[in-house]
XYZ file of C-alpha atoms in Angstrom:
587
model
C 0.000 0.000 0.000
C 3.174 2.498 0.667
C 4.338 1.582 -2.574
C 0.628 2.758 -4.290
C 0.423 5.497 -2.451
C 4.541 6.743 -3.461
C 3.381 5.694 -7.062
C 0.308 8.301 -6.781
C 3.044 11.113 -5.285
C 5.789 10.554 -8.210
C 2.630 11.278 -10.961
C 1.231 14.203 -9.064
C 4.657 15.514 -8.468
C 5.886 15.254 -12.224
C 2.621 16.348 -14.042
C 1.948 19.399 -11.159
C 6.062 20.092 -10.868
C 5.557 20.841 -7.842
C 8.357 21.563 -5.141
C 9.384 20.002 -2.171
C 7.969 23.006 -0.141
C 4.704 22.873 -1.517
C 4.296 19.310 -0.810
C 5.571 19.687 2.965
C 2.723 22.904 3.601
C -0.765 21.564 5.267
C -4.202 22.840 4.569
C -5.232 24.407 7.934
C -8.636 24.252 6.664
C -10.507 27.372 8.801
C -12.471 29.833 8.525
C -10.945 32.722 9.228
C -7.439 34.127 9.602
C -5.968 36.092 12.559
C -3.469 37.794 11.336
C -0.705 39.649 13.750
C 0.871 42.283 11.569
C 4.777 43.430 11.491
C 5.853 46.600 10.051
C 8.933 46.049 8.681
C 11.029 49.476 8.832
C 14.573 49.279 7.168
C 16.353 46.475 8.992
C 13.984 46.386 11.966
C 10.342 45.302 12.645
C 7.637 47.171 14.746
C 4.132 45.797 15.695
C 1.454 47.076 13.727
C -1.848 45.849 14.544
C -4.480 42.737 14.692
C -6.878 41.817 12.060
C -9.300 39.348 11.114
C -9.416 37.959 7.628
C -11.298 35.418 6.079
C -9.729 32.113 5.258
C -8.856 31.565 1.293
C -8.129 28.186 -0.005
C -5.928 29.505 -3.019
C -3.308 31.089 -0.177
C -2.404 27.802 1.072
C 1.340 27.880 0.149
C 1.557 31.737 1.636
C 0.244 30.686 4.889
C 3.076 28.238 5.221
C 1.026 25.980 7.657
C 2.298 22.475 9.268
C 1.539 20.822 11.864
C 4.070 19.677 14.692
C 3.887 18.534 17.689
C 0.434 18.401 19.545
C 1.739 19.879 23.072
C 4.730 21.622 21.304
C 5.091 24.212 18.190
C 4.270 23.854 14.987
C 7.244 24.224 12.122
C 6.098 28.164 11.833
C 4.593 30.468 13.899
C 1.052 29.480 12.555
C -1.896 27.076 14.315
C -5.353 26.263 14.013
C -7.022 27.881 16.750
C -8.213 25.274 20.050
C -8.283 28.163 23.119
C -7.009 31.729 21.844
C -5.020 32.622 24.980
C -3.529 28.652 24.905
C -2.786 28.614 21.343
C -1.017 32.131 21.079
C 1.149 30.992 24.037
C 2.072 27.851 22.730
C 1.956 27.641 18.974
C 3.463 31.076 18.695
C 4.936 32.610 22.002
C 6.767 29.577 22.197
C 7.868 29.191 18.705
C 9.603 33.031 18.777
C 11.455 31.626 22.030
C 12.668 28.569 20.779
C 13.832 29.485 17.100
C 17.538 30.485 18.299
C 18.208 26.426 19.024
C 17.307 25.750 15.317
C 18.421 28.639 13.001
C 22.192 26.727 12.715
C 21.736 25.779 9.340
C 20.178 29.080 7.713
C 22.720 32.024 5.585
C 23.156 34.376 7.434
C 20.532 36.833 6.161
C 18.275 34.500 7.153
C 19.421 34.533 10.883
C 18.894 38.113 11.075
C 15.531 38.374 9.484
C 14.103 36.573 11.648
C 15.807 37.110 14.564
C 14.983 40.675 14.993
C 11.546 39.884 13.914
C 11.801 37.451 17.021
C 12.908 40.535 18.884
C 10.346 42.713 17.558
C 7.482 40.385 19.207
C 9.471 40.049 22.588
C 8.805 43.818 22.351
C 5.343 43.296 21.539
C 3.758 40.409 23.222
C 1.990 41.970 25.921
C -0.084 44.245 23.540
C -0.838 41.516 20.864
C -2.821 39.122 23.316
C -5.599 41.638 24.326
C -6.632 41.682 20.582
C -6.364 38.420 19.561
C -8.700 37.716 22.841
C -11.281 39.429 20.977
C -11.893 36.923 18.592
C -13.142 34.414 21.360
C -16.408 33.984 20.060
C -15.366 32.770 16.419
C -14.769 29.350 15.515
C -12.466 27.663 12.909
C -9.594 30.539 13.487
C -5.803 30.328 12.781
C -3.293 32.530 13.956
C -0.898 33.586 11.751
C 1.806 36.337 11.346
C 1.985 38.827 8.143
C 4.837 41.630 7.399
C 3.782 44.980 5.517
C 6.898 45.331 3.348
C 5.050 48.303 0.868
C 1.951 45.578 0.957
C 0.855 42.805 3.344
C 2.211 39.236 2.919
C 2.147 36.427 4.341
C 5.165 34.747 6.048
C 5.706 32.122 3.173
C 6.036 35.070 0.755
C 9.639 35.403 2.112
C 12.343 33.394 1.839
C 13.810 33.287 5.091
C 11.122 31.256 6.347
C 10.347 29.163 3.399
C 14.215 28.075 4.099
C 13.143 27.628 7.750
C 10.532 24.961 6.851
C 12.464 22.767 4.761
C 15.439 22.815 7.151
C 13.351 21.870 10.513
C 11.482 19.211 8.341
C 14.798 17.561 7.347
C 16.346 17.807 10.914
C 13.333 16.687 12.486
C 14.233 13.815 10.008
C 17.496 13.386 10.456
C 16.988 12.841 14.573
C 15.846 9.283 13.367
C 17.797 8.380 10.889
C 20.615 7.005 9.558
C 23.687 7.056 6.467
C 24.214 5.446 3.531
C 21.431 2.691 3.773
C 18.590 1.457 1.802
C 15.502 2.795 1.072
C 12.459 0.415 1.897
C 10.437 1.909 -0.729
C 12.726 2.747 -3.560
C 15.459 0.073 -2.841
C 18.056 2.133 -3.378
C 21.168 3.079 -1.268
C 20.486 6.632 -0.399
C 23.066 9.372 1.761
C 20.850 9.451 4.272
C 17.094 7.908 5.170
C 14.858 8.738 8.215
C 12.495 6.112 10.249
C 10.273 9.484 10.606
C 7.547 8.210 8.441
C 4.188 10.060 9.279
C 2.185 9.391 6.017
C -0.593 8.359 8.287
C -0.997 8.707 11.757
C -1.524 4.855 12.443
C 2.740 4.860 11.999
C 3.892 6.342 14.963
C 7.360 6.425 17.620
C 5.836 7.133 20.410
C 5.107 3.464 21.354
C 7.416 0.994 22.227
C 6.321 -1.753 19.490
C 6.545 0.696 16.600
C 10.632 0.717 17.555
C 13.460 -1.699 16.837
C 15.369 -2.861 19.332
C 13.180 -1.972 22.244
C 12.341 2.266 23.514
C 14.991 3.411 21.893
C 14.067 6.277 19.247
C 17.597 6.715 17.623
C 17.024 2.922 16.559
C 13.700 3.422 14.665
C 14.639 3.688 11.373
C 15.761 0.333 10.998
C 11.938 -0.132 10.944
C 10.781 1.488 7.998
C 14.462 3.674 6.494
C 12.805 5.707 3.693
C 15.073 8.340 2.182
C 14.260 11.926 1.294
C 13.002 11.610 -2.228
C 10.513 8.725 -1.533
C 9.224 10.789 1.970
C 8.350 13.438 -0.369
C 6.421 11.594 -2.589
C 5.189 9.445 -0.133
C 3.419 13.311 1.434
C 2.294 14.058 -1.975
C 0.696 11.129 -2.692
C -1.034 11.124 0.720
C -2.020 14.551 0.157
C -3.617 13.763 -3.116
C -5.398 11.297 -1.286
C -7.217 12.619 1.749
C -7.838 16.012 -0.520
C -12.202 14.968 -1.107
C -10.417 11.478 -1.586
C -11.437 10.076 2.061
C -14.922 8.640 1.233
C -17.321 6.971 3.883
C -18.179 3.759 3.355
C -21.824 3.175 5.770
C -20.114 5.610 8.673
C -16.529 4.157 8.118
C -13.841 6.167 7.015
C -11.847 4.959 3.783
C -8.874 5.526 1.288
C -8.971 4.242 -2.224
C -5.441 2.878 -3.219
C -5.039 3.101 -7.090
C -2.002 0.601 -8.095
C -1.141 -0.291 -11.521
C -0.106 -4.046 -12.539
C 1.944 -2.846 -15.094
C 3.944 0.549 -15.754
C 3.598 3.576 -18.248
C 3.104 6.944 -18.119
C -0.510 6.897 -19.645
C -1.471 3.946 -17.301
C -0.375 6.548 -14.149
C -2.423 9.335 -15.915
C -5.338 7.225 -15.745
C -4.970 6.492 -12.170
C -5.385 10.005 -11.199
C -8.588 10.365 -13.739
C -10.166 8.024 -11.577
C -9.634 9.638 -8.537
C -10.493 12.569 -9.699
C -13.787 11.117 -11.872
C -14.837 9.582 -8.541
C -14.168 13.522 -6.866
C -16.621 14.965 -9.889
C -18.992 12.858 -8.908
C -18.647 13.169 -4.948
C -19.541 16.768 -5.507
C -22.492 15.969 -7.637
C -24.289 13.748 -4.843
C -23.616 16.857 -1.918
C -25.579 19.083 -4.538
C -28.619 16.476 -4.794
C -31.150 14.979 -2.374
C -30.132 12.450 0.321
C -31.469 9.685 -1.225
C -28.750 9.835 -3.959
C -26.297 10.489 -0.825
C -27.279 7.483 0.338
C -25.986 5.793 -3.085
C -22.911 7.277 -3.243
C -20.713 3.733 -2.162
C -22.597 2.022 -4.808
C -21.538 4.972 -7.565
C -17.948 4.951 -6.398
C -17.681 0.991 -6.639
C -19.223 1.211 -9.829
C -16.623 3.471 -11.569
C -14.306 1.843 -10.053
C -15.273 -1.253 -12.243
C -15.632 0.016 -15.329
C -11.498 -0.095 -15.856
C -10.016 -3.354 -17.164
C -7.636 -5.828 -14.660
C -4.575 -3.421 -15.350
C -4.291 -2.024 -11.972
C -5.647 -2.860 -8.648
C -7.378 -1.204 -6.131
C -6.310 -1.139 -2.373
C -9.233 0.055 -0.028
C -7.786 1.019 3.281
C -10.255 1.453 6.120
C -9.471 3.871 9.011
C -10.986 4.797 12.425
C -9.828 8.223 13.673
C -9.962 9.394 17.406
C -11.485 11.761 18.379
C -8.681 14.294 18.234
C -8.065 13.424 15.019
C -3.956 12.939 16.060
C -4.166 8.894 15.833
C -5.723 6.830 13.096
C -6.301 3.291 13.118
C -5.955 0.712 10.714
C -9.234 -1.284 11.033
C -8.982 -3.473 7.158
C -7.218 -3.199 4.402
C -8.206 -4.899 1.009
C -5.012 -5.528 -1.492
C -5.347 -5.984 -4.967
C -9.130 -6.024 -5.757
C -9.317 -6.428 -9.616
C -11.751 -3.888 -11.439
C -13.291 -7.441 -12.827
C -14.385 -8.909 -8.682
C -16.179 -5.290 -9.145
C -18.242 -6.350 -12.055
C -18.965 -9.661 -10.720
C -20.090 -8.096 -7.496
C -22.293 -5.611 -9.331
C -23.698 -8.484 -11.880
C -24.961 -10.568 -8.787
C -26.831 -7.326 -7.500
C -28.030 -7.075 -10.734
C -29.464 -10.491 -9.986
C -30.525 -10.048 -7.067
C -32.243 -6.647 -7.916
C -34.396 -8.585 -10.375
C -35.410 -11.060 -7.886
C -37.090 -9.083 -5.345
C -37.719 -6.147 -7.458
C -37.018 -2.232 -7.627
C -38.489 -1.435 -4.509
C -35.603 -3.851 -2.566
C -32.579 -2.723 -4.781
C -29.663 -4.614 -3.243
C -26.254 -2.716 -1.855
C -24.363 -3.203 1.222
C -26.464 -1.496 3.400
C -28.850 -4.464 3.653
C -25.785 -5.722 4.920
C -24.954 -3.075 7.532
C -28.133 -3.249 8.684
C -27.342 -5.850 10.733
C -23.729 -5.744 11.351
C -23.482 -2.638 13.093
C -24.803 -2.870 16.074
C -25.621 -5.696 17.988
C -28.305 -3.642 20.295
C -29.464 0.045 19.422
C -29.381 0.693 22.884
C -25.396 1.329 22.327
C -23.261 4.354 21.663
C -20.665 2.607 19.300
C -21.024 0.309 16.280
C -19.420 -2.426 17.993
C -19.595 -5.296 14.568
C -18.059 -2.635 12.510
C -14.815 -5.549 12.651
C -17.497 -8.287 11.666
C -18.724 -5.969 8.498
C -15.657 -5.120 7.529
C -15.032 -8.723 7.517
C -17.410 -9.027 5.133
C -16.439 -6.371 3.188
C -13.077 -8.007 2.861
C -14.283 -11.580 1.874
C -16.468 -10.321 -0.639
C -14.098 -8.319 -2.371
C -11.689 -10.997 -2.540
C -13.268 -14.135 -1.967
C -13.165 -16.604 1.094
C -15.766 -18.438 3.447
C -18.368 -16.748 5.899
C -19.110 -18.507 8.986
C -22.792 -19.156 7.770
C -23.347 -20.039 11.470
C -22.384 -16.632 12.623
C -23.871 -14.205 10.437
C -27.241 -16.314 11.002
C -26.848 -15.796 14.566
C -26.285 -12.162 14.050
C -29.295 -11.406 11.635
C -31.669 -13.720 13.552
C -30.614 -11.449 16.868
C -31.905 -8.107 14.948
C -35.185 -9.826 13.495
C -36.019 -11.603 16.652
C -35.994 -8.136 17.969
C -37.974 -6.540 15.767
C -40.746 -9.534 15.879
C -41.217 -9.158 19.164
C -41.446 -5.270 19.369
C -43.406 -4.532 16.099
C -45.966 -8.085 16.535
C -44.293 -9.139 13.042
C -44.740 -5.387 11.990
C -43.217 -3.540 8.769
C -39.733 -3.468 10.492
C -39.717 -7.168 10.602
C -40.986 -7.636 7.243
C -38.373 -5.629 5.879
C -35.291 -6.938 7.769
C -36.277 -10.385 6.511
C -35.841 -9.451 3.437
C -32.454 -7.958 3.816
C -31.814 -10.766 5.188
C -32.684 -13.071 1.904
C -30.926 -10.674 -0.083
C -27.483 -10.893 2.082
C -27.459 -14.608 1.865
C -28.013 -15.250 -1.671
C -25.585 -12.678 -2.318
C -23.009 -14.519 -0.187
C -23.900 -17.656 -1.610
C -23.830 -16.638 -5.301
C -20.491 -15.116 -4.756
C -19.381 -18.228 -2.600
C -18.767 -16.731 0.360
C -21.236 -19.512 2.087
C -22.403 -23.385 0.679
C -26.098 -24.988 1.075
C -25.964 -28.699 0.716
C -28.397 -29.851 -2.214
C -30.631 -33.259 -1.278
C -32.860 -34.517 -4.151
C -36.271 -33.751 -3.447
C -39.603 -34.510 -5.071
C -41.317 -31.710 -7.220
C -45.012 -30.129 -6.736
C -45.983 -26.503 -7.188
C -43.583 -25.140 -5.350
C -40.577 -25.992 -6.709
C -40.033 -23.333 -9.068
C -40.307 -20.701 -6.749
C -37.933 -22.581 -3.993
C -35.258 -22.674 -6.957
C -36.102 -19.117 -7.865
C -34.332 -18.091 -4.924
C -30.836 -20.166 -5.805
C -29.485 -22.270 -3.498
C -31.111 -21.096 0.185
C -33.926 -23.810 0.166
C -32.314 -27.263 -0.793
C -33.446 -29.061 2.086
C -36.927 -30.648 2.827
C -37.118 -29.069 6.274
C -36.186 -25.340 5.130
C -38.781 -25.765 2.096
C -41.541 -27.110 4.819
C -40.763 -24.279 7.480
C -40.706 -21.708 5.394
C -44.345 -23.220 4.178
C -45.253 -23.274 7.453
C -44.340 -19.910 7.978
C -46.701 -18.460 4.995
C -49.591 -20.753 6.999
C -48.538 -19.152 10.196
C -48.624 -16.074 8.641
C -52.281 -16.255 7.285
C -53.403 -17.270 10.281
C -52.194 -14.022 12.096
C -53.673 -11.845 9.234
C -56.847 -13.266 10.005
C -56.856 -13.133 13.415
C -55.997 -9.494 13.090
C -58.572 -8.743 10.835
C -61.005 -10.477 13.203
C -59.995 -9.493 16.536
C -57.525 -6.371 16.088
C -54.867 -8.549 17.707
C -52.421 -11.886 17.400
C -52.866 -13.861 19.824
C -51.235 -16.592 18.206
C -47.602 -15.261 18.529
C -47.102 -16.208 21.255
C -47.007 -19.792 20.248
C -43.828 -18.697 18.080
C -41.667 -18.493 20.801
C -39.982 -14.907 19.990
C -39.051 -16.877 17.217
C -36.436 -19.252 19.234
C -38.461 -22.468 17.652
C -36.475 -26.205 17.931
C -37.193 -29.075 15.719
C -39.990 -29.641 17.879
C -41.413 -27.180 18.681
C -41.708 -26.974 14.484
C -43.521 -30.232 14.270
C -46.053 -29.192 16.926
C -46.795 -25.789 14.784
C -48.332 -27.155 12.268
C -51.246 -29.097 13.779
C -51.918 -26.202 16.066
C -51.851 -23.767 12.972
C -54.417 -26.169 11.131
C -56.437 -26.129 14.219
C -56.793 -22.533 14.412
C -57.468 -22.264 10.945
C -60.437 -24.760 11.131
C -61.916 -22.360 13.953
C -61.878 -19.306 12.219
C -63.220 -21.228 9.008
C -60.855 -20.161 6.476
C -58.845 -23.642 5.945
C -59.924 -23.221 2.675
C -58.499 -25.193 -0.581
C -55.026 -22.987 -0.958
C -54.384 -23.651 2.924
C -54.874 -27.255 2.605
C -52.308 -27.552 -0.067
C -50.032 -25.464 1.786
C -50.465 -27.751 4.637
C -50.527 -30.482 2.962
C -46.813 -29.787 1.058
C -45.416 -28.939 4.514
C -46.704 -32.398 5.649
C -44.867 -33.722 2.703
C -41.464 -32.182 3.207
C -41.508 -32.416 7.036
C -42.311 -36.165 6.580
C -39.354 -36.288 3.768
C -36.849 -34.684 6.094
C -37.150 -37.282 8.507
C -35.995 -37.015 12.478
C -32.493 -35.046 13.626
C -32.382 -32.069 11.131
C -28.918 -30.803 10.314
C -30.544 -26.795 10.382
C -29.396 -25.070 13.464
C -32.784 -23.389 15.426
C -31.106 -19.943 13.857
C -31.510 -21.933 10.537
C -34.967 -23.075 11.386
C -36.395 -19.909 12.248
C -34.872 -17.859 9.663
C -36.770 -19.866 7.052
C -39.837 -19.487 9.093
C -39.689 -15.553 9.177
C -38.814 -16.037 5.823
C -42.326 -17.889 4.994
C -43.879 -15.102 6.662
C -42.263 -12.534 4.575
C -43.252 -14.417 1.422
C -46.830 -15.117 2.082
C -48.049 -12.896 -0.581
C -45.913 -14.677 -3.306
C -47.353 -18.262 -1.965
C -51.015 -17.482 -1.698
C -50.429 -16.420 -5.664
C -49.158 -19.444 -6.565
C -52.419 -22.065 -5.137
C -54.969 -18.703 -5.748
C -53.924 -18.212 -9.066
C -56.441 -16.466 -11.238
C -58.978 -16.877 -7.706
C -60.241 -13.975 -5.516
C -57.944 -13.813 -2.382
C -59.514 -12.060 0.063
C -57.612 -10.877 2.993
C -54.386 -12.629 1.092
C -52.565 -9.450 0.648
């Protein structure tokens, strides 16, 4: 993934020629500007005033921004704004007082420009504070520092502190780093490399496993030794990247990783196009409604696979504290061929013409189960669980069937008992029919196929692929459209269903199955509506209960998934032994 995201740096770098100081400034991304202003007066410098100015995108390389360290200064004397009193004190107080340490390897004319503009706010201090208090009630400030020389500038309009940057980035380098090794990403034997290697913030030294040989810092860049050159590309490239490049994949934070199979200048060229195609349309979506928000994983996929298997695509997957200074690595696909994409979107195809327009299949059918496993709590604590699904389906695997039964029978067990087989159950069964015949088209999960005998039914059991090729799932989910006509009725009759209770909150066993449908019948018979198409419901369960035999292999997950998925399908049942006939009350 380095490697991609160096390869993305190099092609922005040569087509852009940019320079290595525009690749080390930061986008401070505020608001607005507080700007303390130096007059500069021959060879001196004399405090002019404060003022407030609003933030402009197109000044990024004037404003000379980076971030350093989060309880120390930054590489200038300009910070995002977190307490005005704090940050003035410590992002730029402090950075006046502690330039002297790190001016050794400037000219000379550098040294004294800015040390008598260091001397100039010594002089000053006391009377810039009061006015940059005044801004307390903004939010999204920076402070920053501009010098009237004939106009206003900024401090990266000057040389002296353009050459400041570039030197404290390469000794803040050099602290970790070492001579005449080899690069890790270029492979090359370089004058120098650095273990320094902040691309992202999941790569850090402050922890003891991130450093060879134990706590010691001087020792780190045996870990990772990148040289100068790669560094730089290695920012540009990540730069390119989290610039309207960090999409959201169902409240997940993600990267897309371009990286080409083979080489060529017009192949890199393309890479960027689809970064930037997939940008285009980003911006498109914010302008719409959020219904075509909502679709925006599916578009991004989609362009993704319209390329042909000469590159890959690397999807990294990040949580971010809440600080923002540490990011952590929670997945990350390698190597996902534009062709998996196709397949993928082929099967939803499939799937889409299954169930309809109305139940168009993407992976928040998915999500909607593996997310949380009560709603009661703050966190998504199966975000690991969906991501790996995310991971298996992108580049093929097993699913513990077992599992992800457990987990979606936990959500619609739920929702049956607190809607009385309401619209919220309803629906989550059917999310849950579409998840599982996408895994098992893809292969991500295997039914076992018995030879059955054939009646009515059997085209629409083999309709639905693979999901009913047992007797007992093809009788329960039979029973389950009986069960389900029953409560209908007795809702239409009597406001009410009393007869839920004799589902258990859907935690059924084998025999508690075999005892349903007698009592179903029964009910039936006393309401006076076991009428022909209920008898040959009845009558097929009988058949494939009876063909299934004793000891079913289904788990009770297995068993009462089919049975909420009989439920579901009533409609489509009652069609098939009504056909042409008045239904009443079927629908």
């Amino acid at each position: 993934m380095i490697h991609a995201v160096k390869e993305i740096g190099d092609i922005i770098l040569r087509r852009d020629g940019k320079s290595a100081l525009s690749t080390l400034v930061q986008n401070p991304r505020s608001e607005n500007v507080i700007c303390i202003i130096f007059e500069r007066i021959g060879t001196g410098f004399n405090f002019l005033e404060v003022k407030l100015e609003e933030f402009d995108e197109g000044k990024i390389n004037e404003y000379l921004y980076r971030k350093g360290s989060p309880n120390g200064t930054n590489i200038t004397p300009v910070s995002k704004v977190t307490g005005l009193a704090k940050t003035f004190n410590l992002k730029i107080k402090k950075w006046f007082e502690g330039i002297d340490s790190s001016m050794s390897g400037l000219a000379e004319e550098d040294k004294t420009f800015l040390t008598t503009l260091q001397n100039a706010f010594r002089l000053s201090e006391a009377d810039i504070l009061p006015h940059i208090i005044e801004y307390e009630n903004l939010k999204n400030l920076m402070i920053t520092i501009k010098i009237k020389d004939g106009n206003e500038k900024y401090i990266g309009e000057f040389s002296p502190f353009r050459n400041y940057m570039l030197q404290a980035v390469n000794q803040k380098d050099a602290k970790i780093g070492s001579k005449n090794r080899v690069c890790s990403v270029c492979g090359a034997t370089k004058h120098s490399v650095t273990g320094r290697l902040d691309t992202f913030k999941f790569y850090t030294l402050d922890k003891p496993g991130f450093i060879s040989g134990g706590f010691r810092e001087e020792e780190a860049w045996k870990n990772y030794p990148v040289c100068a050159e790669c560094k730089l590309s290695l920012e540009e490239g990540k730069n390119f990247l989290i610039e309207r490049r960090r999409f959201n994949f169902y409240g997940i934070f993600y990267y897309i990783i371009p990286k080409p199979i083979i080489g060529g200048d017009e192949l890199s060229e393309s890479i960027i196009n689809i970064l930037e195609e997939i940008t285009k349309e980003e911006l498109k979506l914010n302008e719409r409604d959020g219904k075509e928000i909502e679709r925006r994983e599916e578009r991004i996929l989609r362009i993704l696979s319209r390329n042909n298997d000469f590159l890959t695509f690397n999807f990294l997957f990040l949580s971010r504290e809440q600080s923002g200074s540490v990011e952590r690595v929670l997945l990350l696909v390698e190597d996902v061929l534009p062709s998996r994409l196709r397949i993928i979107f082929q099967i939803k195809k499939d799937i889409d013409e299954l169930f309809g327009e109305k139940f168009k299949f993407n992976f928040g059918r998915i999500r909607n189960f593996f997310s949380k496993s009560d709603n009661g709590k703050k966190s998504n604590d199966l975000d690991k669980y969906f991501l790996e699904i995310v991971d298996k389906t992108m580049k093929g695997g097993n699913l513990d069937f077992d599992f992800i039964l457990q987990v979606i029978l936990n959500k619609i067990r739920k929702e049956f008992i607190e809607s009385e087989a309401g619209d919220g159950f309803y629906y989550s069964v059917k999310d849950a029919m579409e998840d599982l015949i996408f895994f098992e088209k893809l292969g991500l999960i295997n039914f076992k196929e018995i030879v059955m005998h054939t009646d009515i039914f059997t085209p629409f059991f083999e309709k639905y692929g693979k999901s009913f090729l047992n007797p007992e799932a093809r009788g329960i989910f039979l029973l389950g459209t009986l069960t389900e006509l029953l409560l209908r009725k007795q809702y239409n009759e009597r406001e009410a269903k009393p007869f839920m209770k004799h589902l258990k909150s859907l935690k059924l066993n084998e025999r508690d199955i075999k005892g349903l449908l007698p009592k179903v019948q029964d009910k039936l018979e006393q309401y006076k509506w076991f009428r022909k198409g209920e008898k040959q419901i009845a009558q097929a369960v009988s058949s494939y209960l009876l063909e299934a035999g004793s000891s079913w292999k289904s788990s009770n997950d297995e068993i009462n998934f089919y049975l909420a998925c009989g439920m579901n399908l009533a409609n489509e049942i009652t069609n098939l032994v009504y056909k042409g006939e008045e239904k009443d009350e079927q629908s």
